[in-house]
XYZ file of C-alpha atoms in Angstrom:
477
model
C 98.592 115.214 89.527
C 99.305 118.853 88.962
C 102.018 120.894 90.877
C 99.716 122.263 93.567
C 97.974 118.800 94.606
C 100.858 117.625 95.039
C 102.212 120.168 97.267
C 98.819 119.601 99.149
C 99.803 115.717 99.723
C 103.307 116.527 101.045
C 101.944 119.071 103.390
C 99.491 116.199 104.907
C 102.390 114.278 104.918
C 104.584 116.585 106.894
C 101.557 116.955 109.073
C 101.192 113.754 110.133
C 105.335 112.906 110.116
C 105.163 115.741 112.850
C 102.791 114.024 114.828
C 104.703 111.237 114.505
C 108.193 113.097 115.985
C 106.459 114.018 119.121
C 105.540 110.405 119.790
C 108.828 109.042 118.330
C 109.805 108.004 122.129
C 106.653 105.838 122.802
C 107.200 102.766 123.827
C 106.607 99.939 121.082
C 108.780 101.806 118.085
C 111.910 100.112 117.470
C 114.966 101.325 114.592
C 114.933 100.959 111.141
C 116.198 97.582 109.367
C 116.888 96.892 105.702
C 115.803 94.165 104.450
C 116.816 92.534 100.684
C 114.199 90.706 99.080
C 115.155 88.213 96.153
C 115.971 90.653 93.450
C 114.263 91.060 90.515
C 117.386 90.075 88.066
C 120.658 89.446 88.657
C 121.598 93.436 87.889
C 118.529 94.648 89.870
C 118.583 93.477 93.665
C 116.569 96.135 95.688
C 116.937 96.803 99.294
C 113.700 97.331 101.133
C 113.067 99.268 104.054
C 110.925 98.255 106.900
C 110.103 98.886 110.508
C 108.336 97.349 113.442
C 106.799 97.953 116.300
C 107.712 95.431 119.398
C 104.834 94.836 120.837
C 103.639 90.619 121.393
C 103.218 88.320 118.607
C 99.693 87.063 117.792
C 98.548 88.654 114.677
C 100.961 90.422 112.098
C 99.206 93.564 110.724
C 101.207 94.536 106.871
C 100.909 97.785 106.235
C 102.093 98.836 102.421
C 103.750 102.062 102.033
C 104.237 103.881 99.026
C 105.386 107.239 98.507
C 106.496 108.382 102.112
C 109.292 110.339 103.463
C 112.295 107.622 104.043
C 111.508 104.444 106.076
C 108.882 106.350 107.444
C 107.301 105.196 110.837
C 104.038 107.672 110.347
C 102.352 104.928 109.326
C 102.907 102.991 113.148
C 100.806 105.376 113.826
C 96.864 105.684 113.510
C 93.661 103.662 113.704
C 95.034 100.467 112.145
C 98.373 100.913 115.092
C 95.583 101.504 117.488
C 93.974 98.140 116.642
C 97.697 96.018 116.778
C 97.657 97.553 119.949
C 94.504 96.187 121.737
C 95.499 92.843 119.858
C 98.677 92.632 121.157
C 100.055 92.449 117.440
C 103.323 92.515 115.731
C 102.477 95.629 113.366
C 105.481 96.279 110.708
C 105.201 98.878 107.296
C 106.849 97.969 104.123
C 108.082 100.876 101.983
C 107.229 100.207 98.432
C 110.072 99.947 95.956
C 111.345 102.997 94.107
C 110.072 104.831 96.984
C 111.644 106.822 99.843
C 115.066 105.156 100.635
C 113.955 102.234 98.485
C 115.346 103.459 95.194
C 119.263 101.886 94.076
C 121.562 104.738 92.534
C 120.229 105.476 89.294
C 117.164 103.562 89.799
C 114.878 106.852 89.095
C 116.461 106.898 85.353
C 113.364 105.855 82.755
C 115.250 102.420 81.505
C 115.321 101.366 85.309
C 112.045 102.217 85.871
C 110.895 99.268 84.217
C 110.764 97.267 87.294
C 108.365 99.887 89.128
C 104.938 98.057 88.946
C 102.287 97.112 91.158
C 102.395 93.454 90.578
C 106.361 93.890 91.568
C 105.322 95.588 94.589
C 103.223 92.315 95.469
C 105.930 89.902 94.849
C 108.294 92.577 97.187
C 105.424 92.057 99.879
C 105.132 87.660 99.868
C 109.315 87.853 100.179
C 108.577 90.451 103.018
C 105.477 87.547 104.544
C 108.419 85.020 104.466
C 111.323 86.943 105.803
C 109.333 88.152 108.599
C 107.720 84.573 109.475
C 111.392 83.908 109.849
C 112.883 86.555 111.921
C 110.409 86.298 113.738
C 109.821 82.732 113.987
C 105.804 83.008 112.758
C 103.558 80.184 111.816
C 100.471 79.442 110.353
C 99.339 80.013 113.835
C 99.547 83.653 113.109
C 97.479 85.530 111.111
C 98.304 88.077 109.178
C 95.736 91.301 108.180
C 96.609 93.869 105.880
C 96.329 97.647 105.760
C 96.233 100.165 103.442
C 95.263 103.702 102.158
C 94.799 105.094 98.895
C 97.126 103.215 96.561
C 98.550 101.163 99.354
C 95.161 100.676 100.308
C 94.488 99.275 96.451
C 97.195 97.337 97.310
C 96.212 95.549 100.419
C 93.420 94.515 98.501
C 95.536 93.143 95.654
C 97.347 91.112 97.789
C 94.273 89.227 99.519
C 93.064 88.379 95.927
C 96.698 87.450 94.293
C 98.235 86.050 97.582
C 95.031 84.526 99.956
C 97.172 82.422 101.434
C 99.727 84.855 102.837
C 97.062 87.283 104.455
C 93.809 86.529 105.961
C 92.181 89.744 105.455
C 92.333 93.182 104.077
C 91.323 96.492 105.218
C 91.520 98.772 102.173
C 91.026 102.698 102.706
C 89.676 104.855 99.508
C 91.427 102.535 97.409
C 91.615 103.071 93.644
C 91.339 99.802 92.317
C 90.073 100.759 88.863
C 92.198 102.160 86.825
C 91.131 104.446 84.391
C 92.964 106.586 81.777
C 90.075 109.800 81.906
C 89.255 110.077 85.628
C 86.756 113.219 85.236
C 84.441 111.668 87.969
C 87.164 113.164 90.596
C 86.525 116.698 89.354
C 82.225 115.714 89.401
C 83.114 114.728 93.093
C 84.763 118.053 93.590
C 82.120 119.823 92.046
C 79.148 117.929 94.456
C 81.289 117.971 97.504
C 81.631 122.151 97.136
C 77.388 121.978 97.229
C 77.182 119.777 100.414
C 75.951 122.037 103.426
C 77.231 119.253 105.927
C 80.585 120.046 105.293
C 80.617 123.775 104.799
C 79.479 123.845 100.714
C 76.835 125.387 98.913
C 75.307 125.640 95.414
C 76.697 129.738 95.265
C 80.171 128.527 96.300
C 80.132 125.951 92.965
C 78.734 128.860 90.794
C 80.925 131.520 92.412
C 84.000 129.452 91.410
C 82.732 128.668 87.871
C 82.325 132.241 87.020
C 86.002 133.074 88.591
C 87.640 130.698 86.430
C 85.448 132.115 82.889
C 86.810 135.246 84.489
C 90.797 133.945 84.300
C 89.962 132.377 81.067
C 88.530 134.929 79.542
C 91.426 137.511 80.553
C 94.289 135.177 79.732
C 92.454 134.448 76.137
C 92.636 138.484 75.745
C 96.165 138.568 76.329
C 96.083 139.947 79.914
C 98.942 138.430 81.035
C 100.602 140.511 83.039
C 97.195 141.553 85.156
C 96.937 137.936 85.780
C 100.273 137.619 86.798
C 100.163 140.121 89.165
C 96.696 139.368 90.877
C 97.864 135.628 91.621
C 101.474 136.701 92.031
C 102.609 134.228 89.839
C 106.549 133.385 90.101
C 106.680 134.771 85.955
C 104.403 135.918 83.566
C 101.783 133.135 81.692
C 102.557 133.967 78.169
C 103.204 130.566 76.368
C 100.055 128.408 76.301
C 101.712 125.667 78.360
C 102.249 128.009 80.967
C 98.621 129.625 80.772
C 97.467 126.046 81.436
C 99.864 125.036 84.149
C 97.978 128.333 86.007
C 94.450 126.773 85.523
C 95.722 123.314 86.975
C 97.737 125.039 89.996
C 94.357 127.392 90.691
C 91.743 124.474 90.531
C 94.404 121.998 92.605
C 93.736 124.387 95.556
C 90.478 123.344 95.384
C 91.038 120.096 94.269
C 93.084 119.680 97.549
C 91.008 121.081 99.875
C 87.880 119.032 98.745
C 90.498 115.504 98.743
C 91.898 116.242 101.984
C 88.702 118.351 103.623
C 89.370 118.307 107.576
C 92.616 116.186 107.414
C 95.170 118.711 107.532
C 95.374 120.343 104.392
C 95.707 124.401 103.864
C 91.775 124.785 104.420
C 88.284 122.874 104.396
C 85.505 123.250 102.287
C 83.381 125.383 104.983
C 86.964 128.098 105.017
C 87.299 127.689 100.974
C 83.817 128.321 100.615
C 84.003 131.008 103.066
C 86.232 132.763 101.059
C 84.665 132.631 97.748
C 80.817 133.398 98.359
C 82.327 136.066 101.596
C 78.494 135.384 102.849
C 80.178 135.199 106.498
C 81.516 139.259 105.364
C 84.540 138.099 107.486
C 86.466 139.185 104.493
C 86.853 142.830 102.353
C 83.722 143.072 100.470
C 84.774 141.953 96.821
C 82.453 141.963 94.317
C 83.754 139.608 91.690
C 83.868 135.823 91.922
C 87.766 136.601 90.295
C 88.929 139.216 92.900
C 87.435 136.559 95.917
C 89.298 133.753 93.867
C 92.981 136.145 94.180
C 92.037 136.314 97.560
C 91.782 132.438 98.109
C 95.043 131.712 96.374
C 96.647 134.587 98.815
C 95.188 132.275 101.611
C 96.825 129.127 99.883
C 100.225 130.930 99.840
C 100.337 132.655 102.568
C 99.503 129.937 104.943
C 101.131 127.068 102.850
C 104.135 129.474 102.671
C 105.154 129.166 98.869
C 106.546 133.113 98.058
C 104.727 133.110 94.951
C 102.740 130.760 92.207
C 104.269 128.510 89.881
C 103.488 128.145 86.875
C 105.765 127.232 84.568
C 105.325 123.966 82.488
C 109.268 123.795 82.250
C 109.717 123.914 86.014
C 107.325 121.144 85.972
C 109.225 118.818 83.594
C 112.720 120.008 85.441
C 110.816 118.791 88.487
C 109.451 115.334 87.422
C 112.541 114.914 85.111
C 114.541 114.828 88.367
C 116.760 111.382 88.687
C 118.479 112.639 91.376
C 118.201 110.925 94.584
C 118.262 113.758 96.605
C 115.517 115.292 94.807
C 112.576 116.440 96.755
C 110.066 115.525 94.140
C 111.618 111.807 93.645
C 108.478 109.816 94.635
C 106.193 112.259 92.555
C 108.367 110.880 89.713
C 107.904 107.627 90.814
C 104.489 107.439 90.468
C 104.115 109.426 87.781
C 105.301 106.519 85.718
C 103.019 104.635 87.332
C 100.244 106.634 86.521
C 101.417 106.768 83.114
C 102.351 102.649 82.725
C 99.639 100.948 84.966
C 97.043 103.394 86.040
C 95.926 106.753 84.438
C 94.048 108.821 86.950
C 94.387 111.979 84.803
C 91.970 114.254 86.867
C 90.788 116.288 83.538
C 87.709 118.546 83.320
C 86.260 118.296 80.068
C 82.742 117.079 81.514
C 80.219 119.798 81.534
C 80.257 119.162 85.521
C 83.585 119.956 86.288
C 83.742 123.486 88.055
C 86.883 124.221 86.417
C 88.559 125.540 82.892
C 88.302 122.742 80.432
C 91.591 123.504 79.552
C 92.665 120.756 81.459
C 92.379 118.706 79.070
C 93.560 114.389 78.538
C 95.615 115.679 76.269
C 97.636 118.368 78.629
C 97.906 115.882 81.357
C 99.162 112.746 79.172
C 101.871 115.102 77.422
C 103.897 114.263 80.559
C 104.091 110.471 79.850
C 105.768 110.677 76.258
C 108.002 113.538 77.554
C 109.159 112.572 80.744
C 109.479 108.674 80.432
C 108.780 107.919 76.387
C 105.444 106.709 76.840
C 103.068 107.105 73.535
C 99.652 108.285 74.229
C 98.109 105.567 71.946
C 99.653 103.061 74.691
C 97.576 104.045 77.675
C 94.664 102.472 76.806
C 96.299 99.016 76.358
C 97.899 99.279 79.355
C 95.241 101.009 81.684
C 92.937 97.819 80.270
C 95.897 95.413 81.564
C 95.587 96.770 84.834
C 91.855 96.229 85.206
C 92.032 92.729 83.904
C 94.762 91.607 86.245
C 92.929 92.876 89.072
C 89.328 93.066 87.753
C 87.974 96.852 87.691
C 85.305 97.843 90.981
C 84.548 93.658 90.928
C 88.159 92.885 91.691
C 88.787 89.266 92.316
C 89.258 89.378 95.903
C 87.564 88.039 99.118
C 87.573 88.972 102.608
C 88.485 92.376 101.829
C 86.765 95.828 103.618
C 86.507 98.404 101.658
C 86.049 101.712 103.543
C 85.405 105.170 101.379
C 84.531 108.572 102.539
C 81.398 110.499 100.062
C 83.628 113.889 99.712
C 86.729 111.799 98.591
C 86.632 112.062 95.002
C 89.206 108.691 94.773
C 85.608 106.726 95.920
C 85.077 106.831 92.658
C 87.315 103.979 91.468
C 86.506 101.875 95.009
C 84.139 99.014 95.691
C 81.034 100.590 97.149
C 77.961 98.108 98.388
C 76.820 98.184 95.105
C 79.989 96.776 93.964
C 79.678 93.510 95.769
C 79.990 90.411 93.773
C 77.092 88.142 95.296
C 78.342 85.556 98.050
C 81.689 87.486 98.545
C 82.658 87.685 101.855
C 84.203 91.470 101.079
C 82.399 94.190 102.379
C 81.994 97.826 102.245
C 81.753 100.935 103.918
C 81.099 104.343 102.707
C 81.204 106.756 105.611
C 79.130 110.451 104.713
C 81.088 114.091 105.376
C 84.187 112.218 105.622
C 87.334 112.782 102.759
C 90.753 111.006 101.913
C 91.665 108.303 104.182
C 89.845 109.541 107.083
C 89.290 106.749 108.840
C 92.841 105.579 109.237
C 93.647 108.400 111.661
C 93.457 107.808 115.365
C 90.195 109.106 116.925
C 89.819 112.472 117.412
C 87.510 114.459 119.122
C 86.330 116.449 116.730
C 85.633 113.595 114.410
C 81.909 113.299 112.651
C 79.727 110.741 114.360
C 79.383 108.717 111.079
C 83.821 108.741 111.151
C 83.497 107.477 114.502
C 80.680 104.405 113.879
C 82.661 103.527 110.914
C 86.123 103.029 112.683
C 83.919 101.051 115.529
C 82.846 98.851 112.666
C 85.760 98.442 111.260
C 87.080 97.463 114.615
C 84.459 94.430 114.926
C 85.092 93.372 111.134
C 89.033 92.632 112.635
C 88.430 91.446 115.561
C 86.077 88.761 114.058
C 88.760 87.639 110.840
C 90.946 87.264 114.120
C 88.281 85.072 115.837
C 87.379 83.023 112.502
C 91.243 82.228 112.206
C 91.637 81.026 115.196
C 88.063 78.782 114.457
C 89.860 77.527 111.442
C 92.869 76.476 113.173
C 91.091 74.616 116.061
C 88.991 73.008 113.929
């Protein structure tokens, strides 16, 4: 959740949005429609933006989709698109309220924000089932499978288990459905995925980048300031605590970033990161000190990500998140911080002895930000983090005919439904796919994609094509 993550997920964003623009002429895309759901109260109606593709009606695919750039058609695009395709199906992407263009004036102000929730998102999705049946003149005779990644991926499986009826089956990529207030297994993912030689890592890389960030530590605690400003060219000097900590979250979300995103467009991979810090390749100066090779990697990060300096100011960070304008680059970060804050957690702290990090990133730090930005007391998380999980029911959620489909180097796995997970008798399934990070497997094939990325979209593939076959056994019989 810190500044430089974040940056990370809009660049992969921007990455794919530009695939997108080349292929914006293709055959199949149509225009944007709004589309007004039943409102939530008579002072709250929201407008919903949608799009479809055009191609022949057999078998609706829903796509959820939270936190994109406006009525976004990036996501008409990729492995799920691929498989509407061959099926001849009507594939159409719902952008998730308080999202994007979905947001009324004012609506980002902390008293409206009460009607951002997950389960509101669900109900926005059955209107959405309905009004499409309609304008599209759909039947039981068509069945409907739903997609998702990440949270839109938690999500699609949500909506199998609350609305069964409405979708047949669910295809849910590294999808969080556990919440949890203290999510230090991401940073123990982080830590093991920097060791794994498959994708580049190594045990000297993990102990290279411990020792840098004793080394920060250790010169910010001696009141180095302005030597640590200069050698990460920080946008101002780290002399209040808050901003000495906002550093140590923007320095280990470069790494937190590259490990979450690892080969799916992010500023580097794990082999180049790692690269960098052990130098055992001596493509780079000779530098002797895990600290000086850690300058160098956050030169790499700015340089290429093209941010004229670090930030690290705690206050630019509340200006930021405190945003209500509409206009306001950061508006969906807002968003779901309050999410995060109201329904979720998913503070990625590093107080476990495993996390690579400074253990300056603390609960504490990151839950700050929910009292100050939106009035949320810390003693309330854990009431309503423990909601969340009994609404939808943890790892064991209460769902059926759902595929769940992780990557071992995502860190989000974590809080997924693994094989292990499976209730007995459930018809969900899994698959956990190694070498692979963040949503991999919803990107079109490519042809440098690992053999065990490529088997597990193939499977995938069959899993469809047989909930397509089954319905159509269901409705002869």
């Amino acid at each position: 959740l810190g500044r430089v993550l974040r940056k990370t997920k809009e660049r992969v964003r921007k990455i794919q949005n530009e695939k997108v623009k080349k292929q914006v002429l293709v055959p199949g895309l149509s225009v944007f429609v709004l589309l007004k759901p039943q409102p939530t109260s008579d002072t709250c109606p929201f407008f919903l933006c949608f799009v479809p593709n055009s191609l022949l009606l057999l078998a609706p695919f829903l796509l959820p989709a939270p936190f994109l750039p406006p009525c976004s058609s990036s996501l008409l695009l990729g492995h799920h698109a691929d498989m509407a395709e061959d099926h001849g199906a009507l594939l159409v992407t719902l952008e998730h309220r308080f999202y994007g263009d979905s947001i009324n004036e004012d609506g980002l102000k902390t008293e409206n924000l009460r009607h951002l929730s997950s389960q509101q998102a669900l109900a926005d999705i059955a209107v959405f089932h309905q009004y499409i049946s309609d304008r599209f003149d759909l039947s039981e005779k068509n069945t409907w499978i739903s997609f998702g990644g990440s949270y839109a991926g938690a999500l699609s499986a949500w909506l199998r288990g609350k609305f069964p009826h409405l979708v047949y089956g669910s295809v849910a990529s590294s999808a969080p459905v556990k919440a949890t207030l203290d999510f230090s297994a991401y940073n123990q993912v982080v830590g093991l995925s920097l060791t794994d030689v498959d994708v580049g890592g190594s045990e000297k890389c993990v102990s290279d980048i411990r020792e840098a960030f004793v080394d920060v530590e250790a010169a910010l605690l001696a009141g180095n300031t302005t030597e640590v400003e200069r050698d990460f060219f920080c946008c101002k000097p780290p002399v209040e605590l808050e901003d000495q900590l906002e550093l140590m979250q923007s320095l280990a979300d470069i790494i937190m970033g590259t490990v979450q995103y690892n080969e799916e467009g992010g500023v580097m991979t794990i082999d180049k990161l790692c690269d960098i810090m052990t130098n055992e390749t001596g493509a780079y100066e000779e530098e002797t000190k895990a600290y000086d090779r850690l300058i160098k990697l956050v030169k790499i990060y700015r340089v290429t990500g093209g941010d004229p300096c670090l930030e690290v100011s705690h206050g630019k960070t509340l200006e930021d998140l405190g945003n209500t304008d509409l206009e306001s680059a950061g508006n969906s970060e807002r968003a779901w911080y309050y999410q995060a804050c109201t329904e979720f957690g998913f503070f990625q702290t590093c107080e476990d002895a495993s996390c690579p990090f400074s253990q300056t990133l603390s609960l504490h730090s990151q839950t700050d930000l929910c009292s100050e930005l939106f009035d949320v007391p810390r003693h309330s998380l854990p009431g309503r983090i423990a909601f969340t999980n009994k609404y939808y029911g943890e790892t064991h959620p209460h769902t059926d005919r759902v595929l769940y489909v992780n990557g071992d180097i995502d860190p989000w796995h974590k809080l997924s439904v693994l094989e292990e997970d499976l209730n007995k008798g459930s018809k969900d399934m899994a698959v956990f796919i190694k070498g692979t990070a963040h949503c991999a497997d919803m990107s079109s094939e490519r042809a440098a994609d690992r053999p065990a990325l490529k088997l597990a979209r193939k499977a995938i593939e069959r899993q469809v094509a047989m909930w397509l076959k089954e319905a159509a056994w269901e409705l002869m019989g």
